[in-house]
Amino acid sequence: MGSLTVLLQLTLLVSFAILIFQANGQGLKVGFYPYKWPNLEPVIKDVIYKVISEDRTLAPPLQRMHFHDCFIRGCEGSFLLESPTKQAEKDAFPNLTLRGFQILDKVKLAVEKACSGDVSSADIMGPFWEVETGRKDGKVSILNEALTGLIPPSANISTLKKGFADRGLNMKDLVVLSGSHTIGISHCSSFSNRLYNFTGKNDADPTLDSEYAAKLKQKCKPGDQNSIVEMDPGSFKTFDVSYFTLVAKRRGLFESDAALLNDGETKAYLKFQALNKGPTFFKDFGESMVKMGRIGVITGEGGEIRKVCTKVN
Ligand code: HEM
Ligand SMILES: *[C@@H]1O[C@H](CO)[C@@H](O)[C@H](O)[C@H]1NC(C)=O
Ligand SMILES: *[C@@H]1O[C@H](CO)[C@@H](O)[C@H](O)[C@H]1NC(C)=O
Ligand SMILES: *[C@@H]1O[C@H](CO)[C@@H](O)[C@H](O)[C@H]1NC(C)=O
């Protein structure tokens, strides 16, 4: 797996998703746009390929944005809304670490050229793992909902399971989607509490492998909020199962990653993924991504088709 890039892996996932999910979801139609505008999918893919081949590091943030959008008010693009008084979802703290907004505007621009403004921003979020389109954009975006709605990296297993269950996702989805952390980067601020004075005895988190903790301390000195580390050291650009093997060895970066070992079911499933090395993961990931993409989808009067990704009409 080591030599394949994120781009290739994500492309693989799309073909998996397209192969496996021909069925219709509530009010959503697979291939809705491709029927009406056969050129839309290639247009989106072209832009994303171009953007990502210019800067590989933009693939992970795109995936993460989709997650954040879906967990707050459902997958309706409210995440992209701007507020003049800085009170929208994107103004909330978790967003401070999100990259890649400019990609979506590029995609939107290209798509509008291709089919004159009839595509919602929410659809633009997930071109790589599903082709379920036809959804509308939300009109509401509230900062406080992003703070309370997003699961923090310090979450324990009960909080994680509940957060996913509240959105119709099960323990398998939780483990598989956490596998996203096989790519990308994190700021020290997201996990440095685990390195220093974790229990008040000037110690590190006892559930974190001590050798790994020592390495992380070299990158994140006390009080350092801004330095970045690879989430999956050694293969952070590759979409593979190494996340699961590392977490099983107590080398998950966040408490939320480590927590997957604190429940019989999630632990067993994590080990299963670690041992199976690949095909099951890609298939399962595609399935869970499609499930996540269905959270709170707006298809009727409640939404609109936004002309500019960041503003309600
Ligand atoms: C299970 C609960 C989850 C928690 C607590 C969580 C938390 C985090 C945190 C704290 C970061 C690092 C942010 C930073 O410091 O820059 C991160 C990065 C990331 N997350 Fe998650 N996450 C979760 C689930 C997910 C899911 C479901 C996905 C996608 C399906 C995802 C995709 C990503 C990606 C791709 C990155 C790397 C972003 C980059 O390189 O800029 N995460 N996550
Ligand atoms: C949220 O992200 C966007 C895009 O990077 C940025 O313009 C905005 O200022 C961010 N919000 C805050 C509060 O920094
Ligand atoms: C998990 O975290 C939540 C929220 O912080 C807390 O209320 C709960 O008691 C914790 N559960 C366990 C088993 O530690
Ligand atoms: C570590 O935590 C304990 C208990 O919260 C606190 O009394 C102590 O001052 C902390 N030490 C440092 C170096 O921050």
PDB file of C-alpha atoms in Angstrom, residues 23-313:
ATOM      1  CA  ALA A  23     -29.814   2.114  -4.754  1.00  0.00           C
ATOM      2  CA  ASN A  24     -31.865   5.234  -4.034  1.00  0.00           C
ATOM      3  CA  GLY A  25     -31.882   6.856  -0.574  1.00  0.00           C
ATOM      4  CA  GLN A  26     -34.749   8.924   0.905  1.00  0.00           C
ATOM      5  CA  GLY A  27     -35.509  11.472  -1.781  1.00  0.00           C
ATOM      6  CA  LEU A  28     -31.964  11.246  -3.077  1.00  0.00           C
ATOM      7  CA  LYS A  29     -31.188   9.731  -6.401  1.00  0.00           C
ATOM      8  CA  VAL A  30     -27.928   8.203  -7.352  1.00  0.00           C
ATOM      9  CA  GLY A  31     -26.846   9.719 -10.618  1.00  0.00           C
ATOM     10  CA  PHE A  32     -29.434  12.534 -10.521  1.00  0.00           C
ATOM     11  CA  TYR A  33     -27.124  15.130 -12.009  1.00  0.00           C
ATOM     12  CA  PRO A  34     -25.256  12.798 -14.305  1.00  0.00           C
ATOM     13  CA  TYR A  35     -28.627  12.057 -15.969  1.00  0.00           C
ATOM     14  CA  LYS A  36     -29.532  15.685 -16.368  1.00  0.00           C
ATOM     15  CA  TRP A  37     -26.042  16.982 -17.036  1.00  0.00           C
ATOM     16  CA  PRO A  38     -23.812  14.113 -18.122  1.00  0.00           C
ATOM     17  CA  ASN A  39     -20.791  16.390 -17.850  1.00  0.00           C
ATOM     18  CA  LEU A  40     -21.150  17.325 -14.202  1.00  0.00           C
ATOM     19  CA  GLU A  41     -19.284  14.478 -12.574  1.00  0.00           C
ATOM     20  CA  PRO A  42     -16.239  14.772 -14.818  1.00  0.00           C
ATOM     21  CA  VAL A  43     -16.251  18.537 -14.225  1.00  0.00           C
ATOM     22  CA  ILE A  44     -16.138  18.107 -10.455  1.00  0.00           C
ATOM     23  CA  LYS A  45     -13.537  15.394 -10.668  1.00  0.00           C
ATOM     24  CA  ASP A  46     -11.391  17.468 -13.032  1.00  0.00           C
ATOM     25  CA  VAL A  47     -11.311  20.404 -10.646  1.00  0.00           C
ATOM     26  CA  ILE A  48     -10.578  18.253  -7.616  1.00  0.00           C
ATOM     27  CA  TYR A  49      -7.871  16.324  -9.442  1.00  0.00           C
ATOM     28  CA  LYS A  50      -6.315  19.583 -10.511  1.00  0.00           C
ATOM     29  CA  VAL A  51      -6.456  21.182  -7.072  1.00  0.00           C
ATOM     30  CA  ILE A  52      -5.222  18.083  -5.300  1.00  0.00           C
ATOM     31  CA  SER A  53      -2.440  17.347  -7.749  1.00  0.00           C
ATOM     32  CA  GLU A  54      -1.196  20.902  -7.221  1.00  0.00           C
ATOM     33  CA  ASP A  55      -1.389  20.479  -3.456  1.00  0.00           C
ATOM     34  CA  ARG A  56      -1.802  16.923  -2.117  1.00  0.00           C
ATOM     35  CA  THR A  57      -2.323  18.170   1.406  1.00  0.00           C
ATOM     36  CA  LEU A  58      -5.764  19.497   0.468  1.00  0.00           C
ATOM     37  CA  ALA A  59      -7.393  16.047   0.180  1.00  0.00           C
ATOM     38  CA  PRO A  60      -7.676  15.377   3.940  1.00  0.00           C
ATOM     39  CA  PRO A  61      -9.304  18.714   4.788  1.00  0.00           C
ATOM     40  CA  LEU A  62     -11.950  18.130   2.115  1.00  0.00           C
ATOM     41  CA  GLN A  63     -12.837  14.843   3.745  1.00  0.00           C
ATOM     42  CA  ARG A  64     -12.893  16.427   7.157  1.00  0.00           C
ATOM     43  CA  MET A  65     -15.162  19.251   5.992  1.00  0.00           C
ATOM     44  CA  HIS A  66     -17.686  16.718   4.801  1.00  0.00           C
ATOM     45  CA  PHE A  67     -17.667  15.153   8.287  1.00  0.00           C
ATOM     46  CA  HIS A  68     -18.109  18.513  10.012  1.00  0.00           C
ATOM     47  CA  ASP A  69     -20.871  19.589   7.663  1.00  0.00           C
ATOM     48  CA  CYS A  70     -22.807  16.364   8.216  1.00  0.00           C
ATOM     49  CA  PHE A  71     -22.518  16.318  12.006  1.00  0.00           C
ATOM     50  CA  ILE A  72     -24.045  19.774  12.426  1.00  0.00           C
ATOM     51  CA  ARG A  73     -27.580  20.189  11.068  1.00  0.00           C
ATOM     52  CA  GLY A  74     -26.920  17.356   8.633  1.00  0.00           C
ATOM     53  CA  CYS A  75     -25.175  17.377   5.276  1.00  0.00           C
ATOM     54  CA  GLU A  76     -26.629  20.599   3.965  1.00  0.00           C
ATOM     55  CA  GLY A  77     -23.668  22.879   3.412  1.00  0.00           C
ATOM     56  CA  SER A  78     -24.533  25.186   6.359  1.00  0.00           C
ATOM     57  CA  PHE A  79     -20.938  24.787   7.265  1.00  0.00           C
ATOM     58  CA  LEU A  80     -19.965  27.024   4.359  1.00  0.00           C
ATOM     59  CA  LEU A  81     -22.196  29.943   5.319  1.00  0.00           C
ATOM     60  CA  GLU A  82     -20.577  33.194   6.390  1.00  0.00           C
ATOM     61  CA  SER A  83     -21.972  35.503   9.043  1.00  0.00           C
ATOM     62  CA  PRO A  84     -21.214  39.249   9.079  1.00  0.00           C
ATOM     63  CA  THR A  85     -21.043  39.124  12.892  1.00  0.00           C
ATOM     64  CA  LYS A  86     -18.945  35.932  12.923  1.00  0.00           C
ATOM     65  CA  GLN A  87     -21.691  33.789  14.464  1.00  0.00           C
ATOM     66  CA  ALA A  88     -21.840  30.985  11.898  1.00  0.00           C
ATOM     67  CA  GLU A  89     -20.620  27.382  12.168  1.00  0.00           C
ATOM     68  CA  LYS A  90     -17.440  28.212  10.347  1.00  0.00           C
ATOM     69  CA  ASP A  91     -16.558  30.817  12.981  1.00  0.00           C
ATOM     70  CA  ALA A  92     -16.529  28.245  15.760  1.00  0.00           C
ATOM     71  CA  PHE A  93     -13.281  27.034  17.249  1.00  0.00           C
ATOM     72  CA  PRO A  94     -13.059  23.662  15.478  1.00  0.00           C
ATOM     73  CA  ASN A  95     -13.044  25.523  12.180  1.00  0.00           C
ATOM     74  CA  LEU A  96      -9.885  27.358  13.062  1.00  0.00           C
ATOM     75  CA  THR A  97      -8.018  24.229  12.080  1.00  0.00           C
ATOM     76  CA  LEU A  98      -9.904  23.474   8.867  1.00  0.00           C
ATOM     77  CA  ARG A  99      -8.215  24.037   5.545  1.00  0.00           C
ATOM     78  CA  GLY A 100      -9.381  23.956   2.012  1.00  0.00           C
ATOM     79  CA  PHE A 101     -12.440  26.214   1.736  1.00  0.00           C
ATOM     80  CA  GLN A 102     -11.123  27.732  -1.463  1.00  0.00           C
ATOM     81  CA  ILE A 103     -11.404  24.385  -3.251  1.00  0.00           C
ATOM     82  CA  LEU A 104     -15.155  24.366  -2.902  1.00  0.00           C
ATOM     83  CA  ASP A 105     -15.500  27.770  -4.466  1.00  0.00           C
ATOM     84  CA  LYS A 106     -13.389  26.617  -7.409  1.00  0.00           C
ATOM     85  CA  VAL A 107     -15.548  23.528  -7.872  1.00  0.00           C
ATOM     86  CA  LYS A 108     -18.707  25.583  -7.616  1.00  0.00           C
ATOM     87  CA  LEU A 109     -17.446  28.014 -10.233  1.00  0.00           C
ATOM     88  CA  ALA A 110     -16.604  25.252 -12.672  1.00  0.00           C
ATOM     89  CA  VAL A 111     -19.885  23.485 -12.021  1.00  0.00           C
ATOM     90  CA  GLU A 112     -21.898  26.652 -12.550  1.00  0.00           C
ATOM     91  CA  LYS A 113     -20.234  27.129 -15.886  1.00  0.00           C
ATOM     92  CA  ALA A 114     -21.170  23.602 -16.843  1.00  0.00           C
ATOM     93  CA  CYS A 115     -24.828  23.645 -15.783  1.00  0.00           C
ATOM     94  CA  SER A 116     -25.873  27.229 -15.005  1.00  0.00           C
ATOM     95  CA  GLY A 117     -26.295  27.396 -11.239  1.00  0.00           C
ATOM     96  CA  ASP A 118     -28.545  24.430 -10.529  1.00  0.00           C
ATOM     97  CA  VAL A 119     -26.304  22.463  -8.161  1.00  0.00           C
ATOM     98  CA  SER A 120     -26.334  22.867  -4.382  1.00  0.00           C
ATOM     99  CA  SER A 121     -23.169  23.450  -2.359  1.00  0.00           C
ATOM    100  CA  ALA A 122     -23.961  20.426  -0.212  1.00  0.00           C
ATOM    101  CA  ASP A 123     -23.525  18.190  -3.251  1.00  0.00           C
ATOM    102  CA  ILE A 124     -20.101  19.563  -3.926  1.00  0.00           C
ATOM    103  CA  MET A 125     -18.767  18.276  -0.626  1.00  0.00           C
ATOM    104  CA  GLY A 126     -18.626  14.597  -1.493  1.00  0.00           C
ATOM    105  CA  PRO A 127     -17.836  13.844  -5.116  1.00  0.00           C
ATOM    106  CA  PHE A 128     -15.249  11.192  -4.346  1.00  0.00           C
ATOM    107  CA  TRP A 129     -17.134   8.581  -2.414  1.00  0.00           C
ATOM    108  CA  GLU A 130     -20.711   8.875  -3.524  1.00  0.00           C
ATOM    109  CA  VAL A 131     -22.816  10.031  -6.365  1.00  0.00           C
ATOM    110  CA  GLU A 132     -25.975  10.656  -4.378  1.00  0.00           C
ATOM    111  CA  THR A 133     -26.965  14.168  -5.316  1.00  0.00           C
ATOM    112  CA  GLY A 134     -30.126  16.246  -5.578  1.00  0.00           C
ATOM    113  CA  ARG A 135     -29.930  17.692  -2.053  1.00  0.00           C
ATOM    114  CA  LYS A 136     -30.548  21.307  -1.080  1.00  0.00           C
ATOM    115  CA  ASP A 137     -28.436  23.719   0.951  1.00  0.00           C
ATOM    116  CA  GLY A 138     -29.496  24.723   4.478  1.00  0.00           C
ATOM    117  CA  LYS A 139     -30.274  28.342   5.351  1.00  0.00           C
ATOM    118  CA  VAL A 140     -29.169  28.295   8.978  1.00  0.00           C
ATOM    119  CA  SER A 141     -25.676  28.177  10.455  1.00  0.00           C
ATOM    120  CA  ILE A 142     -25.074  28.761  14.149  1.00  0.00           C
ATOM    121  CA  LEU A 143     -21.701  29.022  15.872  1.00  0.00           C
ATOM    122  CA  ASN A 144     -22.845  27.465  19.117  1.00  0.00           C
ATOM    123  CA  GLU A 145     -24.114  24.369  17.339  1.00  0.00           C
ATOM    124  CA  ALA A 146     -20.657  23.746  15.945  1.00  0.00           C
ATOM    125  CA  LEU A 147     -19.168  23.972  19.428  1.00  0.00           C
ATOM    126  CA  THR A 148     -21.654  21.603  21.021  1.00  0.00           C
ATOM    127  CA  GLY A 149     -22.386  19.440  17.975  1.00  0.00           C
ATOM    128  CA  LEU A 150     -18.866  18.420  17.116  1.00  0.00           C
ATOM    129  CA  ILE A 151     -17.269  15.610  19.028  1.00  0.00           C
ATOM    130  CA  PRO A 152     -14.048  16.785  20.696  1.00  0.00           C
ATOM    131  CA  PRO A 153     -10.774  14.840  20.348  1.00  0.00           C
ATOM    132  CA  SER A 154     -10.932  14.269  24.117  1.00  0.00           C
ATOM    133  CA  ALA A 155     -14.199  12.310  23.788  1.00  0.00           C
ATOM    134  CA  ASN A 156     -14.534   8.972  25.583  1.00  0.00           C
ATOM    135  CA  ILE A 157     -16.140   5.928  24.011  1.00  0.00           C
ATOM    136  CA  SER A 158     -19.631   6.626  25.422  1.00  0.00           C
ATOM    137  CA  THR A 159     -19.638  10.146  23.995  1.00  0.00           C
ATOM    138  CA  LEU A 160     -18.395   8.861  20.645  1.00  0.00           C
ATOM    139  CA  LYS A 161     -20.969   6.097  20.396  1.00  0.00           C
ATOM    140  CA  LYS A 162     -23.784   8.413  21.436  1.00  0.00           C
ATOM    141  CA  GLY A 163     -22.677  11.160  19.025  1.00  0.00           C
ATOM    142  CA  PHE A 164     -22.741   8.709  16.151  1.00  0.00           C
ATOM    143  CA  ALA A 165     -25.922   6.917  17.271  1.00  0.00           C
ATOM    144  CA  ASP A 166     -27.763  10.267  17.499  1.00  0.00           C
ATOM    145  CA  ARG A 167     -27.085  10.633  13.776  1.00  0.00           C
ATOM    146  CA  GLY A 168     -28.091   7.105  12.842  1.00  0.00           C
ATOM    147  CA  LEU A 169     -24.535   5.790  12.674  1.00  0.00           C
ATOM    148  CA  ASN A 170     -23.437   2.626  14.473  1.00  0.00           C
ATOM    149  CA  MET A 171     -20.218   1.409  16.079  1.00  0.00           C
ATOM    150  CA  LYS A 172     -18.960   0.068  12.775  1.00  0.00           C
ATOM    151  CA  ASP A 173     -19.397   3.493  11.160  1.00  0.00           C
ATOM    152  CA  LEU A 174     -17.587   5.041  14.110  1.00  0.00           C
ATOM    153  CA  VAL A 175     -14.546   2.800  13.745  1.00  0.00           C
ATOM    154  CA  VAL A 176     -14.451   2.839   9.950  1.00  0.00           C
ATOM    155  CA  LEU A 177     -14.868   6.615   9.634  1.00  0.00           C
ATOM    156  CA  SER A 178     -12.302   7.255  12.352  1.00  0.00           C
ATOM    157  CA  GLY A 179     -10.037   5.432   9.900  1.00  0.00           C
ATOM    158  CA  SER A 180      -9.998   8.754   8.018  1.00  0.00           C
ATOM    159  CA  HIS A 181      -7.263   9.668  10.445  1.00  0.00           C
ATOM    160  CA  THR A 182      -4.978   7.523   8.320  1.00  0.00           C
ATOM    161  CA  ILE A 183      -4.375  10.696   6.317  1.00  0.00           C
ATOM    162  CA  GLY A 184      -3.747  14.318   7.208  1.00  0.00           C
ATOM    163  CA  ILE A 185      -2.238  16.361   9.949  1.00  0.00           C
ATOM    164  CA  SER A 186      -3.113  17.677  13.380  1.00  0.00           C
ATOM    165  CA  HIS A 187      -2.122  20.688  15.414  1.00  0.00           C
ATOM    166  CA  CYS A 188      -0.452  20.081  18.777  1.00  0.00           C
ATOM    167  CA  SER A 189      -3.373  21.814  20.485  1.00  0.00           C
ATOM    168  CA  SER A 190      -5.675  18.913  19.591  1.00  0.00           C
ATOM    169  CA  PHE A 191      -3.804  16.358  21.728  1.00  0.00           C
ATOM    170  CA  SER A 192      -1.042  18.037  23.782  1.00  0.00           C
ATOM    171  CA  ASN A 193      -3.093  17.606  26.984  1.00  0.00           C
ATOM    172  CA  ARG A 194      -2.200  13.907  26.636  1.00  0.00           C
ATOM    173  CA  LEU A 195       1.524  14.654  26.769  1.00  0.00           C
ATOM    174  CA  TYR A 196       1.876  16.893  29.785  1.00  0.00           C
ATOM    175  CA  ASN A 197       0.366  16.651  33.259  1.00  0.00           C
ATOM    176  CA  PHE A 198      -2.464  14.450  31.991  1.00  0.00           C
ATOM    177  CA  THR A 199      -3.599  13.226  35.418  1.00  0.00           C
ATOM    178  CA  GLY A 200      -2.070  16.094  37.402  1.00  0.00           C
ATOM    179  CA  LYS A 201       1.125  14.206  38.242  1.00  0.00           C
ATOM    180  CA  ASN A 202       3.252  15.698  35.459  1.00  0.00           C
ATOM    181  CA  ASP A 203       2.613  12.548  33.484  1.00  0.00           C
ATOM    182  CA  ALA A 204       1.512  11.592  29.964  1.00  0.00           C
ATOM    183  CA  ASP A 205      -1.740   9.760  29.195  1.00  0.00           C
ATOM    184  CA  PRO A 206      -1.068   6.201  30.427  1.00  0.00           C
ATOM    185  CA  THR A 207      -3.074   4.804  27.501  1.00  0.00           C
ATOM    186  CA  LEU A 208      -0.608   6.352  25.041  1.00  0.00           C
ATOM    187  CA  ASP A 209       2.417   4.239  24.037  1.00  0.00           C
ATOM    188  CA  SER A 210       5.350   5.796  25.911  1.00  0.00           C
ATOM    189  CA  GLU A 211       7.763   5.716  22.979  1.00  0.00           C
ATOM    190  CA  TYR A 212       5.213   7.474  20.781  1.00  0.00           C
ATOM    191  CA  ALA A 213       4.480   9.981  23.570  1.00  0.00           C
ATOM    192  CA  ALA A 214       8.198  10.802  23.744  1.00  0.00           C
ATOM    193  CA  LYS A 215       8.293  11.432  19.984  1.00  0.00           C
ATOM    194  CA  LEU A 216       5.253  13.669  20.148  1.00  0.00           C
ATOM    195  CA  LYS A 217       6.796  15.658  22.994  1.00  0.00           C
ATOM    196  CA  GLN A 218       9.741  16.474  20.744  1.00  0.00           C
ATOM    197  CA  LYS A 219       7.356  17.966  18.177  1.00  0.00           C
ATOM    198  CA  CYS A 220       5.015  19.649  20.657  1.00  0.00           C
ATOM    199  CA  LYS A 221       6.848  21.407  23.459  1.00  0.00           C
ATOM    200  CA  PRO A 222       4.761  22.467  26.484  1.00  0.00           C
ATOM    201  CA  GLY A 223       2.336  25.228  25.501  1.00  0.00           C
ATOM    202  CA  ASP A 224       2.932  24.827  21.754  1.00  0.00           C
ATOM    203  CA  GLN A 225      -0.496  25.055  20.085  1.00  0.00           C
ATOM    204  CA  ASN A 226       0.470  25.608  16.479  1.00  0.00           C
ATOM    205  CA  SER A 227       3.030  23.047  15.361  1.00  0.00           C
ATOM    206  CA  ILE A 228       1.656  20.227  13.270  1.00  0.00           C
ATOM    207  CA  VAL A 229       2.277  16.487  13.271  1.00  0.00           C
ATOM    208  CA  GLU A 230       1.381  13.724  10.829  1.00  0.00           C
ATOM    209  CA  MET A 231      -1.661  11.835  12.094  1.00  0.00           C
ATOM    210  CA  ASP A 232      -0.432   8.499  10.837  1.00  0.00           C
ATOM    211  CA  PRO A 233       3.358   8.759  11.045  1.00  0.00           C
ATOM    212  CA  GLY A 234       5.119   7.184   8.084  1.00  0.00           C
ATOM    213  CA  SER A 235       2.051   6.986   5.828  1.00  0.00           C
ATOM    214  CA  PHE A 236       0.014  10.122   6.461  1.00  0.00           C
ATOM    215  CA  LYS A 237      -0.491  10.656   2.733  1.00  0.00           C
ATOM    216  CA  THR A 238      -1.719   7.133   2.086  1.00  0.00           C
ATOM    217  CA  PHE A 239      -5.268   5.956   2.533  1.00  0.00           C
ATOM    218  CA  ASP A 240      -4.565   2.570   4.093  1.00  0.00           C
ATOM    219  CA  VAL A 241      -5.306   0.490   7.211  1.00  0.00           C
ATOM    220  CA  SER A 242      -2.256   1.650   9.137  1.00  0.00           C
ATOM    221  CA  TYR A 243      -4.514   3.804  11.333  1.00  0.00           C
ATOM    222  CA  PHE A 244      -6.051   0.623  12.747  1.00  0.00           C
ATOM    223  CA  THR A 245      -2.736  -1.146  13.318  1.00  0.00           C
ATOM    224  CA  LEU A 246      -1.372   1.937  15.087  1.00  0.00           C
ATOM    225  CA  VAL A 247      -4.418   2.446  17.305  1.00  0.00           C
ATOM    226  CA  ALA A 248      -4.262  -1.248  18.247  1.00  0.00           C
ATOM    227  CA  LYS A 249      -0.658  -0.623  19.355  1.00  0.00           C
ATOM    228  CA  ARG A 250      -1.827   2.312  21.538  1.00  0.00           C
ATOM    229  CA  ARG A 251      -0.490   4.809  19.023  1.00  0.00           C
ATOM    230  CA  GLY A 252      -3.712   6.595  18.203  1.00  0.00           C
ATOM    231  CA  LEU A 253      -3.138  10.363  18.283  1.00  0.00           C
ATOM    232  CA  PHE A 254      -6.354  11.518  19.975  1.00  0.00           C
ATOM    233  CA  GLU A 255      -8.088  10.242  23.085  1.00  0.00           C
ATOM    234  CA  SER A 256     -11.031   9.599  20.743  1.00  0.00           C
ATOM    235  CA  ASP A 257      -8.823   7.246  18.702  1.00  0.00           C
ATOM    236  CA  ALA A 258      -7.510   5.454  21.784  1.00  0.00           C
ATOM    237  CA  ALA A 259     -11.055   5.195  23.160  1.00  0.00           C
ATOM    238  CA  LEU A 260     -11.975   2.743  20.406  1.00  0.00           C
ATOM    239  CA  LEU A 261     -10.080   0.142  22.468  1.00  0.00           C
ATOM    240  CA  ASN A 262     -12.314   0.739  25.500  1.00  0.00           C
ATOM    241  CA  ASP A 263     -15.351  -1.086  24.197  1.00  0.00           C
ATOM    242  CA  GLY A 264     -15.514  -4.773  23.330  1.00  0.00           C
ATOM    243  CA  GLU A 265     -17.330  -4.233  20.038  1.00  0.00           C
ATOM    244  CA  THR A 266     -15.308  -1.310  18.687  1.00  0.00           C
ATOM    245  CA  LYS A 267     -12.074  -2.971  19.787  1.00  0.00           C
ATOM    246  CA  ALA A 268     -12.908  -6.241  18.029  1.00  0.00           C
ATOM    247  CA  TYR A 269     -13.907  -4.400  14.867  1.00  0.00           C
ATOM    248  CA  LEU A 270     -10.759  -2.275  14.926  1.00  0.00           C
ATOM    249  CA  LYS A 271      -8.589  -5.369  15.203  1.00  0.00           C
ATOM    250  CA  PHE A 272     -10.529  -7.004  12.397  1.00  0.00           C
ATOM    251  CA  GLN A 273      -9.765  -4.036  10.140  1.00  0.00           C
ATOM    252  CA  ALA A 274      -6.109  -4.048  11.179  1.00  0.00           C
ATOM    253  CA  LEU A 275      -5.744  -7.713  10.292  1.00  0.00           C
ATOM    254  CA  ASN A 276      -7.649  -7.614   7.025  1.00  0.00           C
ATOM    255  CA  LYS A 277      -5.398  -5.012   5.489  1.00  0.00           C
ATOM    256  CA  GLY A 278      -7.408  -3.291   2.821  1.00  0.00           C
ATOM    257  CA  PRO A 279     -10.271  -4.478   0.693  1.00  0.00           C
ATOM    258  CA  THR A 280     -12.798  -4.649   3.527  1.00  0.00           C
ATOM    259  CA  PHE A 281     -11.766  -1.222   4.732  1.00  0.00           C
ATOM    260  CA  PHE A 282     -12.294   0.474   1.382  1.00  0.00           C
ATOM    261  CA  LYS A 283     -15.668  -1.176   0.894  1.00  0.00           C
ATOM    262  CA  ASP A 284     -16.765  -0.427   4.468  1.00  0.00           C
ATOM    263  CA  PHE A 285     -15.456   3.112   4.272  1.00  0.00           C
ATOM    264  CA  GLY A 286     -17.439   3.749   1.103  1.00  0.00           C
ATOM    265  CA  GLU A 287     -20.588   2.386   2.772  1.00  0.00           C
ATOM    266  CA  SER A 288     -20.170   4.434   5.938  1.00  0.00           C
ATOM    267  CA  MET A 289     -19.366   7.573   3.950  1.00  0.00           C
ATOM    268  CA  VAL A 290     -22.615   7.183   2.027  1.00  0.00           C
ATOM    269  CA  LYS A 291     -24.483   6.669   5.321  1.00  0.00           C
ATOM    270  CA  MET A 292     -22.859   9.774   6.772  1.00  0.00           C
ATOM    271  CA  GLY A 293     -23.778  11.678   3.606  1.00  0.00           C
ATOM    272  CA  ARG A 294     -27.453  10.973   4.337  1.00  0.00           C
ATOM    273  CA  ILE A 295     -27.557  12.660   7.755  1.00  0.00           C
ATOM    274  CA  GLY A 296     -30.323  15.276   7.821  1.00  0.00           C
ATOM    275  CA  VAL A 297     -30.380  15.734   4.075  1.00  0.00           C
ATOM    276  CA  ILE A 298     -32.767  18.462   2.907  1.00  0.00           C
ATOM    277  CA  THR A 299     -34.532  17.712  -0.336  1.00  0.00           C
ATOM    278  CA  GLY A 300     -37.742  19.771  -0.240  1.00  0.00           C
ATOM    279  CA  GLU A 301     -38.943  23.256   0.731  1.00  0.00           C
ATOM    280  CA  GLY A 302     -36.603  23.563   3.741  1.00  0.00           C
ATOM    281  CA  GLY A 303     -33.583  24.236   1.583  1.00  0.00           C
ATOM    282  CA  GLU A 304     -32.466  26.157  -1.429  1.00  0.00           C
ATOM    283  CA  ILE A 305     -29.834  25.972  -4.132  1.00  0.00           C
ATOM    284  CA  ARG A 306     -27.226  28.457  -3.102  1.00  0.00           C
ATOM    285  CA  LYS A 307     -25.776  30.722  -5.778  1.00  0.00           C
ATOM    286  CA  VAL A 308     -22.607  31.408  -3.808  1.00  0.00           C
ATOM    287  CA  CYS A 309     -21.396  28.683  -1.415  1.00  0.00           C
ATOM    288  CA  THR A 310     -20.907  31.107   1.480  1.00  0.00           C
ATOM    289  CA  LYS A 311     -24.221  33.017   1.338  1.00  0.00           C
ATOM    290  CA  VAL A 312     -27.930  32.220   1.525  1.00  0.00           C
ATOM    291  CA  ASN A 313     -29.729  33.644  -1.491  1.00  0.00           C
TER     292      ASN A 313
END
